[in-house]
Amino acid sequence: MQMKSLLAVAFVAMAASAANAQQMVFTSWGGTTQDAQTEFWAAPFTEKSGTAVLQDGPTDYGKIKAMVEAGAVAWDVVDTEFDWALQAGKAGLLEPLDFGVIDKAKLDPRFVSDYAVGSFYYSFVIGFNPANFSGEAQPQTMADLFDTAKFPGKRTFYKWSAPGVIEAALLADGVPANQLYPLDLDRAFKKLDTIKSSIIWWEGGAQSQQLLASGEAPIGLFWNGRLAALQADGMPVGISWQDNITAADALVVPKGARNKEAAMAFIAEATSAKAQADFATKTGYAPINLDSPSLMEADLRATLPDAQTANQINADMAYWAEHRDEIGNRWYAWQAE
Amino acid sequence: MLSFLTPARRGSGLGMAMPALLLLLAFFVIPVAGLLSRSVTEPVAGLQNYETLLGSATYLRIFFNTFLVSGLVTLITALIAFPVAWALAIMPSRVAAVVFAIILLSMWTNLLARTYAWMVLLQQTGLVNRILMATGIIDQPVQLTNNLVGVTIGMVYIMLPFMILPLYGVIKKIDPAILQAAALCGATKGQALRRVLLPLATPGIASGALMVFVMSLGYFVTPSLLGGTANMMVAELIVQQVQSLLNWGMGGAAAFILLVVTLALYALQLRLFEGRAR
Amino acid sequence: MLMNFDKLGAWRWILSGICALMALFLLLPILFIVALSFGNSRWLIFPPPGWTLKWYGELFADPRWLQAAFTSAKIAAIVMVLSVAIGLLASLALVRGRFRGRAVLRGFFLTPMVLPVVIIAVALYAAFLRLGLNGTLVGFVIAHLIVALPFAIITISGALETFDPSIEDAAILCGASPWEARFRVTLPAISHGLFSAAIFSFLISWDEVVLAIFMASPTLQTLPVKVWTTLRQDLTPVIAAASTLLVLLTVVLMIAAALIRKGKSR
């Protein structure tokens, strides 16, 4: 009798784990970005492995922390910001990635670490509405971006504490690109102070596009893919790649994820050359697989940060991961001042 | 329990509060107390989270701003809601039905969509500024977003129904004969309004204002989209700490301070209110 | 005098004017949203360069919108019923009860309103992880009930305070049982308060996004979460199309209700 019920329990447990092996959960930020991830990463993965990928979202770091603390992790792969991923890896919130499954050799080394690989990457570039700066010289450099006398009007910048705006302020103030790190925060905020009343913050990529397209902010620092999308839609947009600053999203596996093996296999598929090329083609973000660009059409490749490496600056993700809290607290306090 | 028929027993009625009490204890007090207690244990044990918050002019300003904006929103909402609720109570019912329909309609539309709509409407290149310029009221665009004006407009918009509906319920039940009596006694309209109608409507104003004020204190979406960073409110600070920086100690401390100050204000209001009633 | 619209004199026009201005204020963003839903500008430029129905096409092509709306309506309806029922009992206790600490209890019932929702969300999410309630309908309802309940309690006790309990006593003197008196006398008398409480409770749940982000699972997504992610990522007029359809539905329901009432009164 007891034996029988034990067997039954074991059977149920086995059936449950077999069912679990058939599906996993991928979490991202929603919208068309996640739709593209579903189409080009999850669908081929399901076809090849037979593992269904459930879509959840939006990504929420508080939720990840609570899941890991409670030991009940519902998410298997999550799309996060790269600097957050590095910090969270150190804080013990993430599983180390299995590079026996994920082919490290083909990935852009800028976006590979023990706990995270790039999901896609982008550059912060200067974007402007040419109609507002027709007669005069057009804004080219970070110094121009901070020069309200020469280029009047509101500027728009990314609202959250993240790599990009601080670097831009320092470059505008004359710090050479190779001496950006460690970041001189005092100097950066002093420079930002000079244009503070002209800044409109954008909270999400879509808002940045609206601000530029409506003329509310004729100039600003944008994710390159968002400007490409505006151009593709027929809006007149000027782009300056001078000192473009790269940053990335990351794919991570929260510590204690239920379907770790499937998660690693999913990341391997998502970072493969074809998956990255298809995703980049659809979204305008850049692929992190080194073989992807050759799979993409030439005119599309020209719009990617890959084509702009000559005057490119890589935001130091390791530095940001180390100082994320410190910079964040100062950043938000400064905004509120 | 009943006022005249049954002698009021001590403790009577408490049973009816039990469902709400138990629900809040299990799913609010215990979980939230756990989170708030982290404010004295994270990142290390001690009061340094509170020292940081209360010792910095920037953070104090955020607290001050929160109460300022909430108070302003409550005041303006009440000033609009009182005449509207009054009119609704006495208007021909067909007209009142249309106004009610508009109020309900505005509430049905998704909050985020409404807030985004205001953001686009109030921009310098937005419709409101263009209309004002076309009609010659202003010469050049005025700044209506990313400041106190924007956040007030956006929040009053959302809070209006929360004040109008309870107030309407109260005014509707006022016996017109009382005001007729006032008129018979020679009271002018102004006197009748001040001495009779307003005092009779006070319970409605009080419950509406309480809801609006307290709701505003913890508000996040509208201030974040329309208020700009210079008018940051506590909820935004807490969201940054809890969701972006994962600093639950600091977030918990800010929430605890907000809670204590609000409950203190509530106790003060209670004392003043009861003191006057006696 | 002040309670008779026809005898208000000049004040009548002032009151009507304020009402009209407020109606305009409330309608402005809604009309704007409706207009945007037919405009062909992806970037919410107004007036749009041309008109189109393609956002409605996109809306119907994505079944997740309808699913999300259905989930939201279901959760909000359950929250509304529970919130009014529990809120009514609690209000009776607060207004009619004779026990010590009523003021304290009332203050306590307000605390879920004071705390920014993200605090409740994180705390409740962690608790639900241990109880296995996260991602379930029950968990969702409990979460929204916590934030809706204070609104129900404030509105219902506000209405109860203006109701004279001696009327209830009179009903009992005439032979009604205490609960009968409550159902047949008190409830109709505070129906405005109950109605407001129901609307507030429904809408709090219907529009709530922060708790919803925490309680959501791949199979349980509400409309505000869908709107929130879409706004941040895409800002597409599809949101305007969805809102317009809801406005339309509301208008139809209101007209139907008005017609039914008219039919009855004949």
mmCIF file with all atom_site columns, C-alpha atoms in Angstrom, chain B residues 6-92:
data_model
loop_
_atom_site.group_PDB
_atom_site.id
_atom_site.type_symbol
_atom_site.label_atom_id
_atom_site.label_alt_id
_atom_site.label_comp_id
_atom_site.label_asym_id
_atom_site.label_entity_id
_atom_site.label_seq_id
_atom_site.pdbx_PDB_ins_code
_atom_site.Cartn_x
_atom_site.Cartn_y
_atom_site.Cartn_z
_atom_site.occupancy
_atom_site.B_iso_or_equiv
_atom_site.pdbx_formal_charge
_atom_site.auth_seq_id
_atom_site.auth_comp_id
_atom_site.auth_asym_id
_atom_site.auth_atom_id
_atom_site.pdbx_PDB_model_num
ATOM 1  C CA . THR B 1 6  ? -30.372 48.086 21.917  1.00 0.00 ? 6  THR B CA 1
ATOM 2  C CA . PRO B 1 7  ? -28.166 49.558 24.595  1.00 0.00 ? 7  PRO B CA 1
ATOM 3  C CA . ALA B 1 8  ? -24.755 50.036 23.045  1.00 0.00 ? 8  ALA B CA 1
ATOM 4  C CA . ARG B 1 9  ? -22.534 47.275 24.262  1.00 0.00 ? 9  ARG B CA 1
ATOM 5  C CA . ARG B 1 10 ? -18.832 47.703 24.522  1.00 0.00 ? 10 ARG B CA 1
ATOM 6  C CA . GLY B 1 11 ? -17.061 45.901 21.680  1.00 0.00 ? 11 GLY B CA 1
ATOM 7  C CA . SER B 1 12 ? -20.169 45.550 19.582  1.00 0.00 ? 12 SER B CA 1
ATOM 8  C CA . GLY B 1 13 ? -19.634 45.861 15.834  1.00 0.00 ? 13 GLY B CA 1
ATOM 9  C CA . LEU B 1 14 ? -16.036 44.756 15.919  1.00 0.00 ? 14 LEU B CA 1
ATOM 10 C CA . GLY B 1 15 ? -17.047 41.448 14.327  1.00 0.00 ? 15 GLY B CA 1
ATOM 11 C CA . MET B 1 16 ? -18.128 43.199 11.164  1.00 0.00 ? 16 MET B CA 1
ATOM 12 C CA . ALA B 1 17 ? -14.667 44.691 10.766  1.00 0.00 ? 17 ALA B CA 1
ATOM 13 C CA . MET B 1 18 ? -13.076 41.253 10.965  1.00 0.00 ? 18 MET B CA 1
ATOM 14 C CA . PRO B 1 19 ? -13.041 40.281 7.253   1.00 0.00 ? 19 PRO B CA 1
ATOM 15 C CA . ALA B 1 20 ? -11.263 43.501 6.322   1.00 0.00 ? 20 ALA B CA 1
ATOM 16 C CA . LEU B 1 21 ? -9.010  43.312 9.355   1.00 0.00 ? 21 LEU B CA 1
ATOM 17 C CA . LEU B 1 22 ? -7.909  39.726 8.732   1.00 0.00 ? 22 LEU B CA 1
ATOM 18 C CA . LEU B 1 23 ? -7.394  40.328 5.031   1.00 0.00 ? 23 LEU B CA 1
ATOM 19 C CA . LEU B 1 24 ? -5.175  43.325 5.676   1.00 0.00 ? 24 LEU B CA 1
ATOM 20 C CA . LEU B 1 25 ? -3.285  41.585 8.469   1.00 0.00 ? 25 LEU B CA 1
ATOM 21 C CA . ALA B 1 26 ? -2.455  38.539 6.374   1.00 0.00 ? 26 ALA B CA 1
ATOM 22 C CA . PHE B 1 27 ? -1.775  40.141 3.023   1.00 0.00 ? 27 PHE B CA 1
ATOM 23 C CA . PHE B 1 28 ? -0.723  43.655 3.907   1.00 0.00 ? 28 PHE B CA 1
ATOM 24 C CA . VAL B 1 29 ? 0.623   44.111 7.418   1.00 0.00 ? 29 VAL B CA 1
ATOM 25 C CA . ILE B 1 30 ? 2.753   40.976 7.649   1.00 0.00 ? 30 ILE B CA 1
ATOM 26 C CA . PRO B 1 31 ? 4.338   41.160 4.166   1.00 0.00 ? 31 PRO B CA 1
ATOM 27 C CA . VAL B 1 32 ? 4.860   44.934 4.268   1.00 0.00 ? 32 VAL B CA 1
ATOM 28 C CA . ALA B 1 33 ? 6.239   44.877 7.807   1.00 0.00 ? 33 ALA B CA 1
ATOM 29 C CA . GLY B 1 34 ? 8.782   42.341 6.583   1.00 0.00 ? 34 GLY B CA 1
ATOM 30 C CA . LEU B 1 35 ? 9.849   44.660 3.790   1.00 0.00 ? 35 LEU B CA 1
ATOM 31 C CA . LEU B 1 36 ? 9.884   47.820 5.922   1.00 0.00 ? 36 LEU B CA 1
ATOM 32 C CA . SER B 1 37 ? 11.977  46.087 8.580   1.00 0.00 ? 37 SER B CA 1
ATOM 33 C CA . ARG B 1 38 ? 14.715  45.801 5.983   1.00 0.00 ? 38 ARG B CA 1
ATOM 34 C CA . SER B 1 39 ? 15.163  49.549 6.304   1.00 0.00 ? 39 SER B CA 1
ATOM 35 C CA . VAL B 1 40 ? 17.079  48.939 9.536   1.00 0.00 ? 40 VAL B CA 1
ATOM 36 C CA . THR B 1 41 ? 18.900  45.796 8.400   1.00 0.00 ? 41 THR B CA 1
ATOM 37 C CA . GLU B 1 42 ? 20.013  46.546 4.843   1.00 0.00 ? 42 GLU B CA 1
ATOM 38 C CA . PRO B 1 43 ? 22.660  47.033 3.622   1.00 0.00 ? 43 PRO B CA 1
ATOM 39 C CA . VAL B 1 44 ? 23.932  46.745 7.225   1.00 0.00 ? 44 VAL B CA 1
ATOM 40 C CA . ALA B 1 45 ? 22.078  46.857 10.530  1.00 0.00 ? 45 ALA B CA 1
ATOM 41 C CA . GLY B 1 46 ? 21.469  50.373 11.808  1.00 0.00 ? 46 GLY B CA 1
ATOM 42 C CA . LEU B 1 47 ? 19.669  53.603 11.074  1.00 0.00 ? 47 LEU B CA 1
ATOM 43 C CA . GLN B 1 48 ? 21.936  54.855 8.297   1.00 0.00 ? 48 GLN B CA 1
ATOM 44 C CA . ASN B 1 49 ? 19.124  54.695 5.695   1.00 0.00 ? 49 ASN B CA 1
ATOM 45 C CA . TYR B 1 50 ? 17.109  57.123 7.800   1.00 0.00 ? 50 TYR B CA 1
ATOM 46 C CA . GLU B 1 51 ? 20.164  59.281 8.406   1.00 0.00 ? 51 GLU B CA 1
ATOM 47 C CA . THR B 1 52 ? 20.774  59.499 4.661   1.00 0.00 ? 52 THR B CA 1
ATOM 48 C CA . LEU B 1 53 ? 17.162  60.414 3.899   1.00 0.00 ? 53 LEU B CA 1
ATOM 49 C CA . LEU B 1 54 ? 16.606  62.894 6.714   1.00 0.00 ? 54 LEU B CA 1
ATOM 50 C CA . GLY B 1 55 ? 20.105  64.352 6.577   1.00 0.00 ? 55 GLY B CA 1
ATOM 51 C CA . SER B 1 56 ? 20.056  65.428 2.954   1.00 0.00 ? 56 SER B CA 1
ATOM 52 C CA . ALA B 1 57 ? 18.429  68.608 1.715   1.00 0.00 ? 57 ALA B CA 1
ATOM 53 C CA . THR B 1 58 ? 17.614  66.913 -1.593  1.00 0.00 ? 58 THR B CA 1
ATOM 54 C CA . TYR B 1 59 ? 15.669  64.065 -0.021  1.00 0.00 ? 59 TYR B CA 1
ATOM 55 C CA . LEU B 1 60 ? 13.895  66.371 2.418   1.00 0.00 ? 60 LEU B CA 1
ATOM 56 C CA . ARG B 1 61 ? 12.842  68.452 -0.539  1.00 0.00 ? 61 ARG B CA 1
ATOM 57 C CA . ILE B 1 62 ? 11.375  65.354 -2.186  1.00 0.00 ? 62 ILE B CA 1
ATOM 58 C CA . PHE B 1 63 ? 9.260   64.736 0.923   1.00 0.00 ? 63 PHE B CA 1
ATOM 59 C CA . PHE B 1 64 ? 8.235   68.382 1.079   1.00 0.00 ? 64 PHE B CA 1
ATOM 60 C CA . ASN B 1 65 ? 7.334   68.344 -2.615  1.00 0.00 ? 65 ASN B CA 1
ATOM 61 C CA . THR B 1 66 ? 5.196   65.257 -2.165  1.00 0.00 ? 66 THR B CA 1
ATOM 62 C CA . PHE B 1 67 ? 3.039   66.915 0.489   1.00 0.00 ? 67 PHE B CA 1
ATOM 63 C CA . LEU B 1 68 ? 2.987   70.205 -1.405  1.00 0.00 ? 68 LEU B CA 1
ATOM 64 C CA . VAL B 1 69 ? 1.795   68.638 -4.662  1.00 0.00 ? 69 VAL B CA 1
ATOM 65 C CA . SER B 1 70 ? -0.726  66.414 -2.873  1.00 0.00 ? 70 SER B CA 1
ATOM 66 C CA . GLY B 1 71 ? -2.121  69.380 -0.940  1.00 0.00 ? 71 GLY B CA 1
ATOM 67 C CA . LEU B 1 72 ? -2.327  71.536 -4.035  1.00 0.00 ? 72 LEU B CA 1
ATOM 68 C CA . VAL B 1 73 ? -4.048  68.791 -6.013  1.00 0.00 ? 73 VAL B CA 1
ATOM 69 C CA . THR B 1 74 ? -6.528  68.201 -3.185  1.00 0.00 ? 74 THR B CA 1
ATOM 70 C CA . LEU B 1 75 ? -7.340  71.895 -2.902  1.00 0.00 ? 75 LEU B CA 1
ATOM 71 C CA . ILE B 1 76 ? -7.875  72.450 -6.617  1.00 0.00 ? 76 ILE B CA 1
ATOM 72 C CA . THR B 1 77 ? -9.862  69.240 -6.967  1.00 0.00 ? 77 THR B CA 1
ATOM 73 C CA . ALA B 1 78 ? -12.148 70.313 -4.118  1.00 0.00 ? 78 ALA B CA 1
ATOM 74 C CA . LEU B 1 79 ? -12.613 73.788 -5.593  1.00 0.00 ? 79 LEU B CA 1
ATOM 75 C CA . ILE B 1 80 ? -13.764 72.296 -8.886  1.00 0.00 ? 80 ILE B CA 1
ATOM 76 C CA . ALA B 1 81 ? -15.646 69.329 -7.458  1.00 0.00 ? 81 ALA B CA 1
ATOM 77 C CA . PHE B 1 82 ? -17.882 71.235 -5.035  1.00 0.00 ? 82 PHE B CA 1
ATOM 78 C CA . PRO B 1 83 ? -19.706 73.421 -7.586  1.00 0.00 ? 83 PRO B CA 1
ATOM 79 C CA . VAL B 1 84 ? -19.855 70.515 -10.022 1.00 0.00 ? 84 VAL B CA 1
ATOM 80 C CA . ALA B 1 85 ? -21.339 68.101 -7.476  1.00 0.00 ? 85 ALA B CA 1
ATOM 81 C CA . TRP B 1 86 ? -23.750 70.795 -6.315  1.00 0.00 ? 86 TRP B CA 1
ATOM 82 C CA . ALA B 1 87 ? -24.852 71.512 -9.874  1.00 0.00 ? 87 ALA B CA 1
ATOM 83 C CA . LEU B 1 88 ? -25.213 67.792 -10.590 1.00 0.00 ? 88 LEU B CA 1
ATOM 84 C CA . ALA B 1 89 ? -27.473 67.386 -7.573  1.00 0.00 ? 89 ALA B CA 1
ATOM 85 C CA . ILE B 1 90 ? -29.929 70.095 -8.660  1.00 0.00 ? 90 ILE B CA 1
ATOM 86 C CA . MET B 1 91 ? -29.638 70.211 -12.450 1.00 0.00 ? 91 MET B CA 1
ATOM 87 C CA . PRO B 1 92 ? -32.402 68.842 -14.671 1.00 0.00 ? 92 PRO B CA 1
#
